Coordinates of C-alpha atoms in Angstrom, one line a residue:
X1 CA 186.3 49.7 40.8
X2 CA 187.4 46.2 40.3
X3 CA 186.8 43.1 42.4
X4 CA 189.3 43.0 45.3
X5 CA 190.8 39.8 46.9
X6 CA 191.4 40.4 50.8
X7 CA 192.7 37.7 52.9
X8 CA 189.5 34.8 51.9
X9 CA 186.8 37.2 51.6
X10 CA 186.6 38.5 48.5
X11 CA 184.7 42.3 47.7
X12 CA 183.0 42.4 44.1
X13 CA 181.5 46.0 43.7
X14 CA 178.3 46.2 41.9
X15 CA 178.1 49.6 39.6
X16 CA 174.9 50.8 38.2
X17 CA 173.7 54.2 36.6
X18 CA 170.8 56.1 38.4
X19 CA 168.4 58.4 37.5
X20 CA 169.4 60.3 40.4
X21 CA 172.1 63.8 41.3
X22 CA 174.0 61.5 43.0
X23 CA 175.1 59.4 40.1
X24 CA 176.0 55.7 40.0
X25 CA 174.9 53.0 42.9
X26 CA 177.1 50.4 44.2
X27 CA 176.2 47.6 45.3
X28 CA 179.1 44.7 47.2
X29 CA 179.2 41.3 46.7
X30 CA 181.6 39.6 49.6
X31 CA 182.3 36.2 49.4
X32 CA 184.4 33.8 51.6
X33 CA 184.3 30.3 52.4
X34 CA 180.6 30.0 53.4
X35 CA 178.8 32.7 52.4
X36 CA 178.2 35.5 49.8
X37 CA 176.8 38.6 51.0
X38 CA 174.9 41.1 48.8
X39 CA 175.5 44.7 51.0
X40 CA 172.4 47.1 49.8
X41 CA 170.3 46.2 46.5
X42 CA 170.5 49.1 44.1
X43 CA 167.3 50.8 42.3
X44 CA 164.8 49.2 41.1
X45 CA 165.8 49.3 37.7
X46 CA 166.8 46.8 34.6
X47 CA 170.5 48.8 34.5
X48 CA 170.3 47.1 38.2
X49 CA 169.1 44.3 37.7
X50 CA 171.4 43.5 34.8
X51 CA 174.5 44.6 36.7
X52 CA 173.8 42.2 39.5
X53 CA 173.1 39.6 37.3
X54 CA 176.6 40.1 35.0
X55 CA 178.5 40.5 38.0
X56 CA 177.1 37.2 39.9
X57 CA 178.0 35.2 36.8
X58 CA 181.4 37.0 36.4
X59 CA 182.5 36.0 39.7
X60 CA 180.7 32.3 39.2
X61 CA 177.8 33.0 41.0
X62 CA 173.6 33.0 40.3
X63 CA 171.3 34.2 42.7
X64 CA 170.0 30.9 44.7
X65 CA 174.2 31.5 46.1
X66 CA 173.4 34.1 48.1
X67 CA 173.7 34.1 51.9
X68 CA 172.1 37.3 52.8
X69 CA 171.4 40.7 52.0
X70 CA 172.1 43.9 54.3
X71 CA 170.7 46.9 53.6
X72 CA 172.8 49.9 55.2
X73 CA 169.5 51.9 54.7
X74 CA 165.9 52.4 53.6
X75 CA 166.4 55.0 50.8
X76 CA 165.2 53.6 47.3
X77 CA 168.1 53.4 45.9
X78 CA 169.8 50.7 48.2
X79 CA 166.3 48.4 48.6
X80 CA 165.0 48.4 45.1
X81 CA 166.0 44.9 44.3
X82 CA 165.0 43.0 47.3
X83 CA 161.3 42.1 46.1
X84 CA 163.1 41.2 42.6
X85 CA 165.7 39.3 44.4
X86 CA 163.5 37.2 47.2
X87 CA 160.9 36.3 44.5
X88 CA 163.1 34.2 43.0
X89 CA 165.4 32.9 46.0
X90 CA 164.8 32.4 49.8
X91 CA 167.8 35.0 51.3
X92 CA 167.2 36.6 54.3
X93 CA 167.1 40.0 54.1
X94 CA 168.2 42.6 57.3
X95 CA 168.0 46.3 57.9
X96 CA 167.9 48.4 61.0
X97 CA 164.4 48.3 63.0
X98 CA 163.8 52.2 62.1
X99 CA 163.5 51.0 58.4
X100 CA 160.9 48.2 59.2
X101 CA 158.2 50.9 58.9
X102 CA 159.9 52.5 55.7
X103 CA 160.0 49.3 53.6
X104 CA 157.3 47.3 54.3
X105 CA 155.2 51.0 53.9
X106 CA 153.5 51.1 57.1
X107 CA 150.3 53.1 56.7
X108 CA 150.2 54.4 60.3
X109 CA 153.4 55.8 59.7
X110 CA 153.3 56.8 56.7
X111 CA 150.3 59.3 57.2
X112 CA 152.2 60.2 60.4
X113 CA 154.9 61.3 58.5
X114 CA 153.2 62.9 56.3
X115 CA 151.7 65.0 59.1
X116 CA 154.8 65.6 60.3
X117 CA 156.0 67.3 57.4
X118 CA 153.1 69.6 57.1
X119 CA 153.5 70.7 60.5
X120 CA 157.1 71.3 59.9
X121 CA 156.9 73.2 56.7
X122 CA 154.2 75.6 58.5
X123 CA 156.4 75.8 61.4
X124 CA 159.6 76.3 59.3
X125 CA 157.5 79.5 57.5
X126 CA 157.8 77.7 54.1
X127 CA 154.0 78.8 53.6
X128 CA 152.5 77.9 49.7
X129 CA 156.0 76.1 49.1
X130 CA 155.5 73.8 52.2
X131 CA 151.7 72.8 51.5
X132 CA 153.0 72.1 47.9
X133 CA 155.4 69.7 49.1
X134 CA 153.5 68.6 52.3
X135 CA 150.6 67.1 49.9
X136 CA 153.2 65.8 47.3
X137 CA 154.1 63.8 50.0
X138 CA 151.1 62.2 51.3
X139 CA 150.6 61.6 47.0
X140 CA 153.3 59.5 47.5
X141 CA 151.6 57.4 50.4
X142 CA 149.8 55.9 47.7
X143 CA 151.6 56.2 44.8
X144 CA 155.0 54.5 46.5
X145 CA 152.8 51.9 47.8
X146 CA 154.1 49.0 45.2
X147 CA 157.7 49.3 46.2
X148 CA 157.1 48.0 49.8
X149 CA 159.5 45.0 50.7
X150 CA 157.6 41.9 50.7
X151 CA 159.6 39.3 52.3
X152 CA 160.5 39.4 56.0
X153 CA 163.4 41.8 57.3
X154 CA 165.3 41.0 60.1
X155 CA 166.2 43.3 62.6
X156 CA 170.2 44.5 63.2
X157 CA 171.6 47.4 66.3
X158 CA 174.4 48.4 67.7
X159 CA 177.3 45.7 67.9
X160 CA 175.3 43.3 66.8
X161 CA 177.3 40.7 64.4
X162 CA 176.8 39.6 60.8
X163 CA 179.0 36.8 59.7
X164 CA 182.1 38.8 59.4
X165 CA 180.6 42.2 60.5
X166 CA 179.9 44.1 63.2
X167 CA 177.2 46.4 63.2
X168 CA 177.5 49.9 63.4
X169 CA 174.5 52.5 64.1
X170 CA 175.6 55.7 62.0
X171 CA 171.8 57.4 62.0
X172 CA 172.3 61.0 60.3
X173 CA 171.7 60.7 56.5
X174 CA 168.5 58.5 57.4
X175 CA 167.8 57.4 60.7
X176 CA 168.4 53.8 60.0
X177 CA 171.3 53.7 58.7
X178 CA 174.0 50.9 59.3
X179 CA 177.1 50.6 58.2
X180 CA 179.6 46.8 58.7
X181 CA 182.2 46.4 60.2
X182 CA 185.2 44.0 59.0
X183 CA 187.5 44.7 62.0
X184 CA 189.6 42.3 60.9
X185 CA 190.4 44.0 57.0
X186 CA 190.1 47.5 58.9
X187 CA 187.5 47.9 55.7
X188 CA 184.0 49.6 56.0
X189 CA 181.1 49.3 54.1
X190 CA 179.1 52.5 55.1
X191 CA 176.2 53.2 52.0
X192 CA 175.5 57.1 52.0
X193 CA 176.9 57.8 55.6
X194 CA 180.2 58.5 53.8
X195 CA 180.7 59.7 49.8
X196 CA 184.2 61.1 48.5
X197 CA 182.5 63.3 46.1
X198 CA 179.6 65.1 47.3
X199 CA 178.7 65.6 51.1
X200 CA 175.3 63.2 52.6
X201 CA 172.7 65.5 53.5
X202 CA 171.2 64.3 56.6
X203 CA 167.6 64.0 55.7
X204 CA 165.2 65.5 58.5
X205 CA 162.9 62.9 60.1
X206 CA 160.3 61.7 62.5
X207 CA 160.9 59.6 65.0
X208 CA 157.9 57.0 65.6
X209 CA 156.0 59.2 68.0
X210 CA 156.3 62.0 65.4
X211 CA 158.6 64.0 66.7
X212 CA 161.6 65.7 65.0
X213 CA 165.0 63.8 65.1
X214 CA 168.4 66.5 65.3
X215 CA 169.7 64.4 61.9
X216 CA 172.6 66.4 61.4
X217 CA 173.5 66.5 65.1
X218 CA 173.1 62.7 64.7
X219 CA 174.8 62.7 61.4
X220 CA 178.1 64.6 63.2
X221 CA 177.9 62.3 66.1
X222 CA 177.9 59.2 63.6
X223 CA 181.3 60.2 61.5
X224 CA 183.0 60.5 65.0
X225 CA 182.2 57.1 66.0
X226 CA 183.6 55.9 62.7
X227 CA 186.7 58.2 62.7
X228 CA 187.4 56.2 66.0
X229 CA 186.9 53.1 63.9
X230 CA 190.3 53.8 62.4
X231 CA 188.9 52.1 58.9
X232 CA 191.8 51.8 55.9
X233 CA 189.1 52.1 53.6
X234 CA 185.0 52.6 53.0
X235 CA 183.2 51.2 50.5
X236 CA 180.4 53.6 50.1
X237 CA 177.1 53.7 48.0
X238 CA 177.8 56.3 45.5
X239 CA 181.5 56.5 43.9
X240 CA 184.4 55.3 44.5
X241 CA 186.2 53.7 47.9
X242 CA 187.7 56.4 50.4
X243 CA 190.9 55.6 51.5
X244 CA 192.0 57.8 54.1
X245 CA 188.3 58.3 55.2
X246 CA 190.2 59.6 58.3
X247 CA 191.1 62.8 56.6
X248 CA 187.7 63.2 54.7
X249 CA 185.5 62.7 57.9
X250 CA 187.4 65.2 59.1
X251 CA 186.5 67.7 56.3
X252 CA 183.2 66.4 56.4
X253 CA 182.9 68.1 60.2
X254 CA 184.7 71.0 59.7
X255 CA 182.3 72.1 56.7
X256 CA 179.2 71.5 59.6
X257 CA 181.2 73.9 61.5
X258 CA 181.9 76.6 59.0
X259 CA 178.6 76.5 57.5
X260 CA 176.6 76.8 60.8
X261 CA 178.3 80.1 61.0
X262 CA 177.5 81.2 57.9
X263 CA 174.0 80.6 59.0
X264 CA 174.8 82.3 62.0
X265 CA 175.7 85.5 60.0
X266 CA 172.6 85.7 58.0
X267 CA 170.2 85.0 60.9
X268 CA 172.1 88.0 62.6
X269 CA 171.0 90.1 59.0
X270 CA 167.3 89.8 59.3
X271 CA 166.7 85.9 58.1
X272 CA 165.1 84.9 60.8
X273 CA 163.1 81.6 59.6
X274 CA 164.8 78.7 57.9
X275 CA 162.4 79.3 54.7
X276 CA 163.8 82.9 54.7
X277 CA 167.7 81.0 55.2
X278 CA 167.0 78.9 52.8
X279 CA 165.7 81.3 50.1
X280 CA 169.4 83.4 50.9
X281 CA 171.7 80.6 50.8
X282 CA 169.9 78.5 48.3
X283 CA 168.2 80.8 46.0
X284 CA 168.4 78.8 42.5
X285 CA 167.7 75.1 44.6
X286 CA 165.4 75.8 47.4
X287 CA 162.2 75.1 45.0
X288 CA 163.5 72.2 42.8
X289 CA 165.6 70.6 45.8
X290 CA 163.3 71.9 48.7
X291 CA 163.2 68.5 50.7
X292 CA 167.4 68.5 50.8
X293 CA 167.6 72.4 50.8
X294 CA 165.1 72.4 53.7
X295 CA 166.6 69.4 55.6
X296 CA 170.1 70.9 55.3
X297 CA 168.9 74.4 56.7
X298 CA 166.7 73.0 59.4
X299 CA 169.2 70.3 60.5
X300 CA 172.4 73.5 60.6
X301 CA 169.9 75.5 62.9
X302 CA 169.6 72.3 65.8
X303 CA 172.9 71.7 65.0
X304 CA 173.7 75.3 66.2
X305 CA 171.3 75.2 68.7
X306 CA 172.7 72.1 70.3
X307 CA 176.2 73.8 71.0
X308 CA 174.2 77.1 72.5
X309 CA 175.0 79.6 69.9
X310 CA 171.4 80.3 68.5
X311 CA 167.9 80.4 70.6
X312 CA 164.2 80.4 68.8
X313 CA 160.8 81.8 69.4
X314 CA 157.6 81.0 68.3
X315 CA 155.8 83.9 66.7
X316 CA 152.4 83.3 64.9
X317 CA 153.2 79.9 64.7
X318 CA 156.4 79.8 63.1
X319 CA 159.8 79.1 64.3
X320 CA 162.4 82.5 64.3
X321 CA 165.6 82.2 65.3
X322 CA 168.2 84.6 66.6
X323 CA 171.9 84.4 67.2

């Protein structure tokens, strides 16, 4: 991607390599008159860090020049630089309030959601597999406890505005996730909401009382909103721009669809849990991905429950569904 002159505001994409599936990270410089915008701070990493730094003094910029960050979501991978960055300069920093909890590594939440996930796992009939990952989970309580953002975040909802932006809740692929709005370029800058070359799994989560949030329901609901944005393009966190992002949101919906009756099918064979669903569909993933495996299979099943075409039971404590 190279740096892209729109009317006076002026998009420098940021590309760093990750250790991560996903592959690369971008992060978007904007500049206009006033201001220069940082949009999501990569990994905490020195490819990163150096990237930021070569592309600030590309375009004629250092650090102390920036206006603001945004952060489109709470993941690790967008926030890593923000304790690197506000060390060294005084830039405000804002997020959605669901990722206030997530970044600063709010104890009480934390061990919430890891309780959550136990209960989940158990409920899910993941048995052995789900304790494994359950207490890898509450390992990271402690050991993820140096990444925590130290400066102050700001808070950003629905239609608030950003400079140039309008904010956009898209919650689905985290609960927090924002994406901005430049009606005025028809342009989009969405993080992980929307990737041309691999589909965002929509991560299942707590809510702050602990209970589960539909994600992928959520996640659907959030790409219709932004179809009706009519966006010309969408600079997204991984890969490249999408530029009809019209005709891939609508691929991106009908591949909910068609695989929700897939699931459909095997439930009607004898899988009756989502551990059993995701040992059939996923039978080579579901113990080296299990959080995304599991996340995908729960959040198909509330996605089919919410349009009425599967019901559940409780047995022995865990969750079997039936079409």
């Amino acid at each position: 991607m190279n740096g892209e002159v729109t009317a006076s505001r002026r998009v420098i994409p940021v590309v760093a390599p990750t250790p991560y599936d996903v592959g690369d990270v971008n992060m978007f410089l904007v500049s206009d008159e006033r201001t220069l915008t940082l949009i999501d701070a990569g990994d905490d990493s020195e490819a990163c860090w150096d990237a930021l730094h070569g592309a600030l003094e590309r375009a004629g910029f250092a650090l102390r020049d920036l206006s603001q960050i945004l952060i489109t979501h709470s993941h690790p991978d967008h926030t890593g630089l923000v304790n690197r960055i506000t060390a060294l300069t005084d830039v405000p920093v804002y997020a959605h309030p669901e990722a206030v909890p997530r970044l600063t590594r709010e104890p009480d939440f934390l061990s919430m959601r890891a309780s959550f996930y136990k209960r989940l796992y158990r409920e899910m009939g993941c048995g052995e597999a789900g304790e494994r990952h359950a207490a890898r989970l509450q390992r990271a309580i402690r050991n993820n406890d140096p990444s925590k953002i130290k400066a102050p975040i700001r808070t950003l909802r629905e239609s608030d505005r950003i400079g140039a932006y309008r904010v956009i809740e898209v919650p689905g692929h985290s609960p927090d996730h924002l994406a901005f709005w430049d009606e005025r370029e028809k342009r989009l800058f969405a993080g992980d909401h929307l990737i041309r070359h691999i589909s965002s799994n929509a991560f299942v989560e707590p809510d702050r009382e602990g209970n589960r949030i539909p994600t992928l329901v959520a996640y659907a609901r959030s790409l219709t909103k932004c179809l009706e944005l009519k966006a010309d393009i969408v600079y997204t966190g991984h890969g490249e721009p999408v530029d009809r992002p019209h005709e891939l949101i609508g691929k991106r919906l009908a591949r909910i669809e068609e695989k929700a009756e897939k699931l459909k099918a095997y439930i009607r064979s004898g899988s009756t849990t989502a551990f059993q669903l995701a040992q059939v569909l996923y039978p080579h993933k579901y113990d080296s991905e299990f959080s995304a495996v599991m996340s995908e299979i729960i959040g198909l099943l509330d996605y089919a429950e919410s349009k009425a075409s599967i019901g559940k039971a409780m047995r022995s404590g865990v969750w079997h569904y039936e079409a």
